CSV table of C-alpha atoms and ligand atoms in Angstrom, one decimal:
chain,number,residue,atom,x,y,z
A,551,MET,CA,21.5,-36.8,12.4
A,552,SER,CA,22.4,-33.2,13.3
A,553,ASP,CA,25.3,-33.4,10.9
A,554,ASP,CA,22.9,-33.8,8.0
A,555,VAL,CA,23.1,-30.1,7.5
A,556,LEU,CA,26.1,-28.0,8.4
A,557,CYS,CA,25.5,-24.4,9.3
A,558,SER,CA,28.1,-21.9,10.2
A,559,VAL,CA,28.8,-18.1,10.3
A,560,ASN,CA,32.3,-16.8,9.9
A,561,GLN,CA,33.7,-13.7,11.5
A,562,HIS,CA,33.3,-11.6,8.3
A,563,GLY,CA,29.6,-12.1,7.9
A,564,THR,CA,29.3,-15.0,5.5
A,565,ALA,CA,26.9,-17.7,6.7
A,566,THR,CA,26.8,-21.2,5.1
A,567,ILE,CA,24.2,-23.9,4.9
A,568,ALA,CA,25.7,-27.2,3.5
A,569,LEU,CA,23.3,-30.1,2.9
A,570,ASN,CA,25.3,-33.0,4.1
A,571,ARG,CA,23.8,-36.4,3.2
A,572,PRO,CA,26.0,-37.1,0.2
A,573,LYS,CA,25.3,-40.8,0.2
A,574,ALA,CA,21.6,-39.9,-0.3
A,575,LEU,CA,22.3,-37.1,-2.8
A,576,ASN,CA,21.6,-34.7,0.0
A,577,SER,CA,17.9,-35.5,-0.2
A,578,LEU,CA,16.0,-33.5,2.4
A,579,THR,CA,14.7,-34.9,5.7
A,580,TYR,CA,12.3,-33.3,8.2
A,581,ASP,CA,15.2,-32.5,10.5
A,582,MET,CA,17.2,-30.9,7.7
A,583,VAL,CA,14.5,-28.5,6.6
A,584,ARG,CA,13.7,-27.7,10.2
A,585,VAL,CA,17.3,-26.8,10.9
A,586,ILE,CA,17.5,-24.7,7.7
A,587,GLY,CA,14.3,-22.9,8.7
A,588,ASP,CA,15.5,-22.2,12.2
A,589,LYS,CA,18.8,-20.8,10.9
A,590,LEU,CA,17.2,-18.5,8.3
A,591,LEU,CA,14.9,-17.2,11.0
A,592,GLU,CA,17.9,-16.5,13.3
A,593,TRP,CA,20.1,-15.0,10.6
A,594,LYS,CA,17.4,-12.8,9.2
A,595,THR,CA,18.0,-10.3,12.1
A,596,ASP,CA,21.5,-11.3,13.1
A,597,ASP,CA,23.8,-8.3,12.3
A,598,ASN,CA,26.7,-10.7,12.1
A,599,VAL,CA,25.2,-12.3,9.0
A,600,ALA,CA,25.5,-10.3,5.7
A,601,VAL,CA,25.1,-13.1,3.1
A,602,VAL,CA,24.0,-16.7,3.1
A,603,VAL,CA,25.4,-19.5,0.9
A,604,ILE,CA,23.4,-22.7,0.2
A,605,LYS,CA,25.4,-25.6,-1.1
A,606,GLY,CA,25.7,-29.3,-1.2
A,607,ALA,CA,28.4,-31.4,0.5
A,608,GLY,CA,30.2,-34.1,-1.5
A,609,SER,CA,30.8,-34.2,-5.2
A,610,LYS,CA,27.3,-35.2,-6.6
A,611,GLY,CA,25.5,-31.9,-6.3
A,612,LEU,CA,23.2,-29.8,-4.2
A,613,CYS,CA,20.1,-32.0,-3.6
A,614,ALA,CA,18.1,-34.7,-5.3
A,615,GLY,CA,14.8,-33.8,-3.7
A,616,GLY,CA,12.9,-35.0,-0.6
A,617,ASP,CA,13.9,-38.1,1.3
A,618,ILE,CA,11.5,-40.2,-0.7
A,619,LYS,CA,12.5,-43.5,1.0
A,620,THR,CA,11.2,-42.2,4.3
A,621,LEU,CA,8.1,-40.7,2.7
A,622,TYR,CA,7.4,-44.1,1.2
A,623,GLU,CA,6.8,-45.4,4.7
A,624,ALA,CA,3.8,-43.2,5.0
A,625,ARG,CA,1.8,-46.0,3.3
A,626,SER,CA,2.2,-48.4,6.2
A,627,SER,CA,1.6,-46.4,9.4
A,628,LYS,CA,-0.5,-43.6,10.6
A,629,GLN,CA,2.5,-42.1,12.4
A,630,ALA,CA,4.6,-42.2,9.2
A,631,LEU,CA,1.8,-40.5,7.3
A,632,HIS,CA,1.6,-37.8,9.9
A,633,ASP,CA,5.4,-37.3,9.7
A,634,ALA,CA,5.3,-37.1,5.9
A,635,GLU,CA,2.6,-34.4,6.1
A,636,ARG,CA,4.7,-32.5,8.6
A,637,PHE,CA,7.7,-32.8,6.3
A,638,PHE,CA,5.9,-31.1,3.4
A,639,GLU,CA,4.5,-28.4,5.7
A,640,LYS,CA,8.0,-27.5,7.0
A,641,GLU,CA,9.6,-27.9,3.6
A,642,TYR,CA,7.3,-25.5,1.8
A,643,GLU,CA,7.5,-23.0,4.8
A,644,VAL,CA,11.3,-23.0,4.4
A,645,ASP,CA,11.1,-22.7,0.6
A,646,MET,CA,9.0,-19.6,1.2
A,647,ALA,CA,11.4,-18.2,3.8
A,648,VAL,CA,14.1,-18.3,1.1
A,649,TYR,CA,11.9,-16.1,-1.2
A,650,ARG,CA,11.3,-13.7,1.6
A,651,PHE,CA,14.8,-13.6,3.1
A,652,PRO,CA,15.9,-9.9,3.3
A,653,LYS,CA,19.6,-10.6,2.7
A,654,PRO,CA,21.4,-12.1,-0.3
A,655,ILE,CA,21.3,-15.8,-0.7
A,656,ILE,CA,23.8,-17.4,-3.0
A,657,ALA,CA,22.6,-20.8,-4.2
A,658,CYS,CA,25.2,-23.2,-5.7
A,659,LEU,CA,23.3,-25.2,-8.3
A,660,ASP,CA,26.3,-27.3,-9.1
A,661,GLY,CA,25.7,-31.0,-10.0
A,662,ILE,CA,22.3,-32.5,-9.2
A,663,VAL,CA,19.6,-30.0,-8.4
A,664,MET,CA,16.2,-31.7,-8.5
A,665,GLY,CA,12.7,-31.4,-6.9
A,666,GLY,CA,13.2,-30.3,-3.3
A,667,GLY,CA,16.6,-28.9,-4.2
A,668,VAL,CA,15.0,-26.6,-6.8
A,669,GLY,CA,12.3,-25.6,-4.3
A,670,LEU,CA,14.8,-24.7,-1.7
A,671,THR,CA,16.8,-22.4,-4.0
A,672,TYR,CA,14.5,-21.0,-6.6
A,673,GLY,CA,13.8,-18.0,-4.3
A,674,ALA,CA,17.4,-17.3,-3.7
A,675,SER,CA,18.7,-13.9,-4.9
A,676,HIS,CA,21.9,-15.3,-6.6
A,677,ARG,CA,21.4,-18.7,-8.2
A,678,ILE,CA,24.6,-20.0,-9.9
A,679,VAL,CA,24.7,-22.9,-12.4
A,680,THR,CA,27.8,-24.6,-13.8
A,681,GLU,CA,28.8,-27.1,-16.5
A,682,ARG,CA,28.0,-29.8,-13.9
A,683,THR,CA,24.4,-28.7,-13.3
A,684,LYS,CA,21.7,-31.4,-13.8
A,685,TRP,CA,18.4,-29.8,-13.0
A,686,ALA,CA,15.0,-31.4,-13.1
A,687,MET,CA,11.5,-31.5,-11.6
A,688,PRO,CA,11.5,-35.3,-11.7
A,689,GLU,CA,8.2,-36.0,-9.8
A,690,MET,CA,6.5,-37.4,-12.9
A,691,ASN,CA,8.9,-40.4,-12.6
A,692,ILE,CA,7.4,-41.3,-9.2
A,693,GLY,CA,3.7,-40.8,-9.7
A,694,PHE,CA,3.8,-37.6,-7.7
A,695,PHE,CA,3.4,-34.0,-9.0
A,696,PRO,CA,5.9,-31.0,-9.3
A,697,ASP,CA,5.6,-29.4,-5.9
A,698,VAL,CA,7.7,-26.9,-3.9
A,699,GLY,CA,6.1,-24.0,-5.7
A,700,ALA,CA,6.5,-25.3,-9.2
A,701,ALA,CA,3.1,-23.9,-10.3
A,702,TYR,CA,4.6,-20.5,-9.6
A,703,PHE,CA,8.1,-20.9,-10.9
A,704,LEU,CA,7.5,-23.1,-13.9
A,705,ASN,CA,5.1,-20.4,-15.2
A,706,LYS,CA,8.2,-18.1,-15.1
A,707,ALA,CA,9.7,-20.1,-17.9
A,708,PRO,CA,9.2,-18.9,-21.5
A,709,GLY,CA,6.0,-20.0,-23.2
A,710,TYR,CA,5.0,-23.4,-22.2
A,711,ALA,CA,8.5,-24.7,-21.4
A,712,GLY,CA,7.5,-25.1,-17.7
A,713,ARG,CA,4.7,-27.5,-18.6
A,714,TYR,CA,7.1,-29.5,-20.8
A,715,LEU,CA,9.7,-29.7,-18.0
A,716,ALA,CA,7.1,-30.8,-15.5
A,717,LEU,CA,5.3,-33.4,-17.6
A,718,THR,CA,8.4,-35.0,-19.2
A,719,ALA,CA,10.6,-34.7,-16.0
A,720,SER,CA,13.4,-33.7,-18.4
A,721,VAL,CA,16.9,-33.2,-17.0
A,722,ILE,CA,18.4,-29.9,-18.2
A,723,ASP,CA,21.8,-28.3,-18.1
A,724,GLY,CA,23.0,-24.9,-16.8
A,725,ALA,CA,22.3,-23.0,-20.0
A,726,ASP,CA,18.8,-24.3,-20.0
A,727,VAL,CA,18.2,-23.4,-16.4
A,728,LEU,CA,19.3,-19.8,-17.1
A,729,TYR,CA,16.9,-19.8,-20.1
A,730,MET,CA,13.9,-21.0,-18.1
A,731,ASN,CA,14.7,-18.3,-15.4
A,732,GLY,CA,15.8,-20.9,-12.8
A,733,ALA,CA,19.2,-19.3,-12.4
A,734,ASP,CA,20.9,-15.9,-12.6
A,735,VAL,CA,24.6,-16.6,-13.3
A,736,TYR,CA,26.8,-19.2,-15.0
A,737,MET,CA,30.4,-20.0,-14.1
A,738,GLU,CA,32.6,-23.0,-14.2
A,739,SER,CA,32.5,-25.3,-11.2
A,740,ARG,CA,36.2,-24.5,-10.5
A,741,ALA,CA,35.3,-20.8,-10.5
A,742,LEU,CA,32.4,-21.5,-8.1
A,743,GLU,CA,34.9,-23.0,-5.7
A,744,GLN,CA,37.1,-20.0,-5.9
A,745,LEU,CA,34.0,-17.7,-5.5
A,746,MET,CA,33.2,-19.6,-2.3
A,747,LYS,CA,36.7,-18.9,-0.9
A,748,LYS,CA,36.5,-15.3,-1.9
A,749,LEU,CA,33.1,-14.8,-0.2
A,750,GLU,CA,34.4,-16.4,3.0
A,751,HIS,CA,37.4,-14.0,3.0
A,752,THR,CA,35.3,-10.9,2.2
A,753,ASN,CA,34.7,-8.6,5.2
A,754,TRP,CA,31.2,-7.4,4.7
A,755,ASN,CA,31.2,-5.1,7.7
A,756,HIS,CA,32.2,-2.0,5.9
A,757,GLU,CA,30.8,-2.8,2.5
A,758,LYS,CA,27.6,-2.1,0.6
A,759,VAL,CA,26.8,-5.8,0.6
A,760,LYS,CA,24.7,-6.1,-2.6
A,761,GLU,CA,27.1,-4.0,-4.7
A,762,LYS,CA,30.1,-5.7,-3.4
A,763,LEU,CA,28.6,-9.2,-3.9
A,764,ASN,CA,27.5,-8.4,-7.5
A,765,GLN,CA,31.0,-7.1,-8.2
A,766,ILE,CA,32.7,-10.2,-6.9
A,767,ILE,CA,30.3,-12.6,-8.7
A,768,LYS,CA,31.1,-10.7,-12.0
A,769,GLU,CA,34.8,-11.6,-11.6
A,770,PHE,CA,33.9,-15.4,-11.8
A,771,GLN,CA,30.9,-15.3,-14.1
A,772,THR,CA,31.3,-16.6,-17.7
A,773,GLU,CA,29.0,-17.4,-20.6
A,774,PRO,CA,27.7,-20.9,-20.9
A,775,PRO,CA,29.7,-22.7,-23.6
A,776,GLN,CA,26.6,-23.7,-25.5
A,777,GLU,CA,23.2,-22.2,-26.3
A,778,SER,CA,20.2,-23.5,-24.4
A,779,LYS,CA,18.9,-26.7,-26.1
A,780,LEU,CA,15.5,-26.0,-24.5
A,781,SER,CA,15.3,-22.7,-26.4
A,782,SER,CA,15.8,-24.5,-29.7
A,783,TYR,CA,12.7,-26.6,-28.9
A,784,GLN,CA,10.6,-23.6,-27.8
A,785,LYS,CA,8.5,-23.4,-30.9
A,786,GLU,CA,7.6,-27.0,-30.9
A,787,ILE,CA,7.0,-27.0,-27.1
A,788,ASP,CA,4.7,-24.0,-27.4
A,789,TYR,CA,2.8,-25.6,-30.3
A,790,HIS,CA,2.1,-28.9,-28.4
A,791,PHE,CA,1.8,-27.8,-24.8
A,792,ARG,CA,-0.5,-24.8,-25.3
A,793,PHE,CA,-3.5,-27.0,-24.6
A,794,ASP,CA,-5.0,-27.3,-21.1
A,795,LEU,CA,-6.3,-30.9,-21.8
A,796,LEU,CA,-3.7,-33.7,-21.8
A,797,GLU,CA,-5.6,-35.5,-24.5
A,798,GLU,CA,-5.1,-32.5,-26.8
A,799,ILE,CA,-1.4,-32.3,-26.1
A,800,LEU,CA,-1.0,-36.0,-26.9
A,801,GLN,CA,-3.1,-35.6,-30.0
A,802,SER,CA,-1.0,-32.7,-31.2
A,803,LEU,CA,2.3,-34.7,-30.6
A,804,GLU,CA,0.8,-37.6,-32.4
A,805,SER,CA,-0.2,-35.6,-35.5
A,806,ALA,CA,3.1,-33.8,-35.8
A,807,GLY,CA,5.3,-37.0,-36.2
A,808,SER,CA,8.6,-35.2,-35.8
A,809,ASP,CA,11.5,-36.8,-33.9
A,810,PHE,CA,10.8,-34.4,-31.0
A,811,SER,CA,7.1,-35.1,-30.9
A,812,VAL,CA,7.5,-38.8,-31.1
A,813,ASN,CA,10.0,-38.9,-28.3
A,814,VAL,CA,8.0,-36.5,-26.1
A,815,LYS,CA,4.8,-38.5,-26.6
A,816,LYS,CA,6.6,-41.8,-25.7
A,817,LEU,CA,8.0,-40.1,-22.5
A,818,LEU,CA,4.5,-38.8,-21.5
A,819,LEU,CA,2.9,-42.2,-22.0
A,820,SER,CA,5.5,-43.7,-19.5
A,821,LYS,CA,4.2,-41.5,-16.7
A,822,SER,CA,1.2,-41.9,-14.4
A,823,PRO,CA,-1.8,-40.7,-16.3
A,824,PHE,CA,-3.3,-39.4,-13.1
A,825,SER,CA,-0.1,-37.5,-12.1
A,826,LEU,CA,0.1,-36.0,-15.6
A,827,LYS,CA,-3.5,-34.6,-15.4
A,828,ILE,CA,-3.0,-33.3,-11.9
A,829,ALA,CA,0.2,-31.5,-12.9
A,830,LEU,CA,-1.3,-30.0,-16.1
A,831,LYS,CA,-4.2,-28.5,-14.1
A,832,GLN,CA,-1.9,-27.4,-11.3
A,833,LEU,CA,0.3,-25.5,-13.8
A,834,ALA,CA,-2.7,-24.1,-15.8
A,835,ASP,CA,-4.3,-22.9,-12.6
A,836,GLY,CA,-1.0,-21.6,-11.2
A,837,LYS,CA,-0.8,-18.9,-13.8
A,838,GLN,CA,-3.4,-16.9,-11.9
A,839,LYS,CA,-2.1,-17.6,-8.4
A,840,THR,CA,0.3,-15.9,-6.0
A,841,ILE,CA,3.3,-17.8,-4.8
A,842,GLU,CA,1.5,-18.3,-1.4
A,843,GLU,CA,-1.5,-19.7,-3.2
A,844,CYS,CA,0.7,-22.1,-5.2
A,845,PHE,CA,2.4,-23.4,-2.0
A,846,ALA,CA,-1.0,-23.8,-0.3
A,847,LYS,CA,-2.3,-25.8,-3.2
A,848,ASP,CA,0.9,-27.9,-3.2
A,849,LEU,CA,0.3,-28.8,0.4
A,850,LEU,CA,-3.2,-30.0,-0.4
A,851,LEU,CA,-2.0,-32.0,-3.4
A,852,ALA,CA,1.0,-33.5,-1.5
A,853,LYS,CA,-1.3,-34.7,1.3
A,854,ASN,CA,-3.7,-36.2,-1.3
A,855,PHE,CA,-0.9,-38.0,-3.1
A,856,LEU,CA,0.3,-39.5,0.2
A,857,ARG,CA,-3.1,-41.2,0.1
A,858,HIS,CA,-2.9,-42.2,-3.6
A,859,ARG,CA,-1.5,-45.5,-4.8
A,860,ASP,CA,0.3,-44.0,-7.8
A,861,PHE,CA,2.8,-42.2,-5.6
A,862,TYR,CA,3.8,-45.5,-3.8
A,863,GLU,CA,3.8,-47.4,-7.1
A,864,GLY,CA,6.1,-44.8,-8.6
A,865,VAL,CA,8.5,-44.7,-5.7
A,866,ARG,CA,8.5,-48.5,-5.5
A,867,SER,CA,9.4,-48.8,-9.2
A,868,VAL,CA,12.1,-46.2,-9.2
A,869,LEU,CA,13.8,-46.3,-5.7
A,870,ILE,CA,12.6,-49.5,-3.9
A,871,ASP,CA,12.4,-52.4,-6.4
A,872,ARG,CA,14.0,-50.4,-9.2
A,873,ASP,CA,12.1,-52.5,-11.8
A,874,GLN,CA,11.0,-49.3,-13.7
A,875,SER,CA,7.6,-50.9,-14.4
A,876,PRO,CA,5.0,-49.2,-12.2
A,877,ASN,CA,1.5,-50.5,-12.2
A,878,TYR,CA,-0.4,-47.2,-12.0
A,879,GLU,CA,-4.1,-46.9,-11.1
A,880,TYR,CA,-5.1,-45.8,-14.6
A,881,ARG,CA,-3.8,-47.3,-17.7
A,882,HIS,CA,-4.9,-44.6,-20.2
A,883,VAL,CA,-5.2,-40.8,-19.8
A,884,SER,CA,-8.8,-41.2,-21.0
A,885,ASP,CA,-9.5,-43.4,-18.0
A,886,VAL,CA,-8.9,-40.4,-15.6
A,887,SER,CA,-12.1,-38.5,-15.2
A,888,ASN,CA,-12.4,-34.8,-14.7
A,889,ASP,CA,-14.1,-35.5,-11.4
A,890,ALA,CA,-11.2,-37.5,-10.1
A,891,VAL,CA,-8.8,-34.7,-11.0
A,892,ASN,CA,-11.0,-31.9,-9.6
A,893,GLN,CA,-11.6,-33.7,-6.3
A,894,PHE,CA,-7.9,-33.8,-5.7
A,895,PHE,CA,-7.8,-30.0,-5.8
A,896,GLN,CA,-10.9,-29.3,-3.7
A,897,HIS,CA,-10.4,-31.1,-0.4
A,898,SER,CA,-8.1,-33.5,1.3
A,899,ILE,CA,-9.0,-37.1,0.6
A,900,GLY,CA,-9.5,-39.2,3.7
A,901,ALA,CA,-7.7,-36.8,6.0
A,902,ASP,CA,-9.0,-38.8,9.0
A,903,LEU,CA,-7.3,-42.0,7.9
B,1035,QUE,C1,12.1,-38.6,-8.7
B,1035,QUE,C2,12.3,-37.9,-7.5
B,1035,QUE,C3,13.3,-38.2,-6.6
B,1035,QUE,C4,14.2,-39.2,-7.0
B,1035,QUE,C5,14.0,-39.9,-8.2
B,1035,QUE,C6,13.0,-39.6,-9.0
B,1035,QUE,C7,13.5,-37.5,-5.4
B,1035,QUE,C8,14.6,-38.0,-4.6
B,1035,QUE,C9,15.4,-39.0,-5.0
B,1035,QUE,C10,16.5,-39.6,-4.3
B,1035,QUE,C11,17.6,-40.1,-4.9
B,1035,QUE,C12,18.7,-40.7,-4.2
B,1035,QUE,C13,18.5,-40.9,-2.8
B,1035,QUE,C14,17.4,-40.4,-2.2
B,1035,QUE,C15,16.4,-39.8,-2.9
B,1035,QUE,O1,15.2,-39.6,-6.2
B,1035,QUE,O2,12.8,-36.6,-5.0
B,1035,QUE,O3,17.3,-40.6,-0.9
B,1035,QUE,O4,19.5,-41.5,-2.1
B,1035,QUE,O5,14.8,-37.4,-3.4
B,1035,QUE,O6,12.8,-40.2,-10.2
B,1035,QUE,O7,11.4,-36.9,-7.2
């Protein structure tokens, strides 16, 4: 339990947080986010800590998201529902703490970085991707919504790329993550390992930390071997995803009839119509919101999804029964009323359940 996240500080001032549930792709539990939050709070003012590294243990990557299997239990008991709410509260609080952290945080986006893993590291000062990076906001696959501040950070992507990534739950590579402003630096996975060793052996005590860190990272940094694929679709993405109504996006994709539009439309029609409409409004509204407002809205939406059948259907179909055939509440996007969508944003549904 307490080994699920390994935290250490070495004698030279490098602190490390290693997510350590490799069999579950380092997916985040309440205890893990609580420990991370406690450590960041402690290290913020600890003069023995100059820089913080966030990485994943094992070979698969940083983190696949939240511990969805435990969250799934929220459907069957009041206590589990309460625990699930507590998880989201703590998770978002810790994500925010990373944004606000006054010292450099180096995030190793090596291998799988999805959902909660993105949320935990988006606010880091030095986000490093590699040839192994598999990045996604995959919540549309489980009848949920892109949380952990996505309404803030997906709007930092060029044009409407953030909407495309959220609604399709596309998995992208390191070059694409750089392109959508989700990372700062590219290097080979082998170089990242060497960088980690170098950071551990650097004595930060007598250094201008930021200058020294940037200089070290430059030694290992390279250019991605290929151009961003996402960038090559930017024109089409912007053309189809500029609409604030899901029906208009689907209509636009239908009319175009290109390979891209046919595939994207098919992808969208495989998702929960309700989740799609919530996510689109969330991202459209998010453009005008501060990061704090985005997280506050995420908490309301997460609590409402914990009381919505599509979330449990989605998780069941992907992670429990693995039949990939969810039976969502609404069959067609036109079945989802504006009222049903707006309600989800205005108050918590059945909070006294
Ligand atoms: C969408 C998601 C998640 C997902 C799959 C999706 C997610 C998540 C996991 C996951 C994967 C492996 C595990 C685990 C969880 O899968 O958030 O415990 O062992 O954590 O399609 O959002």
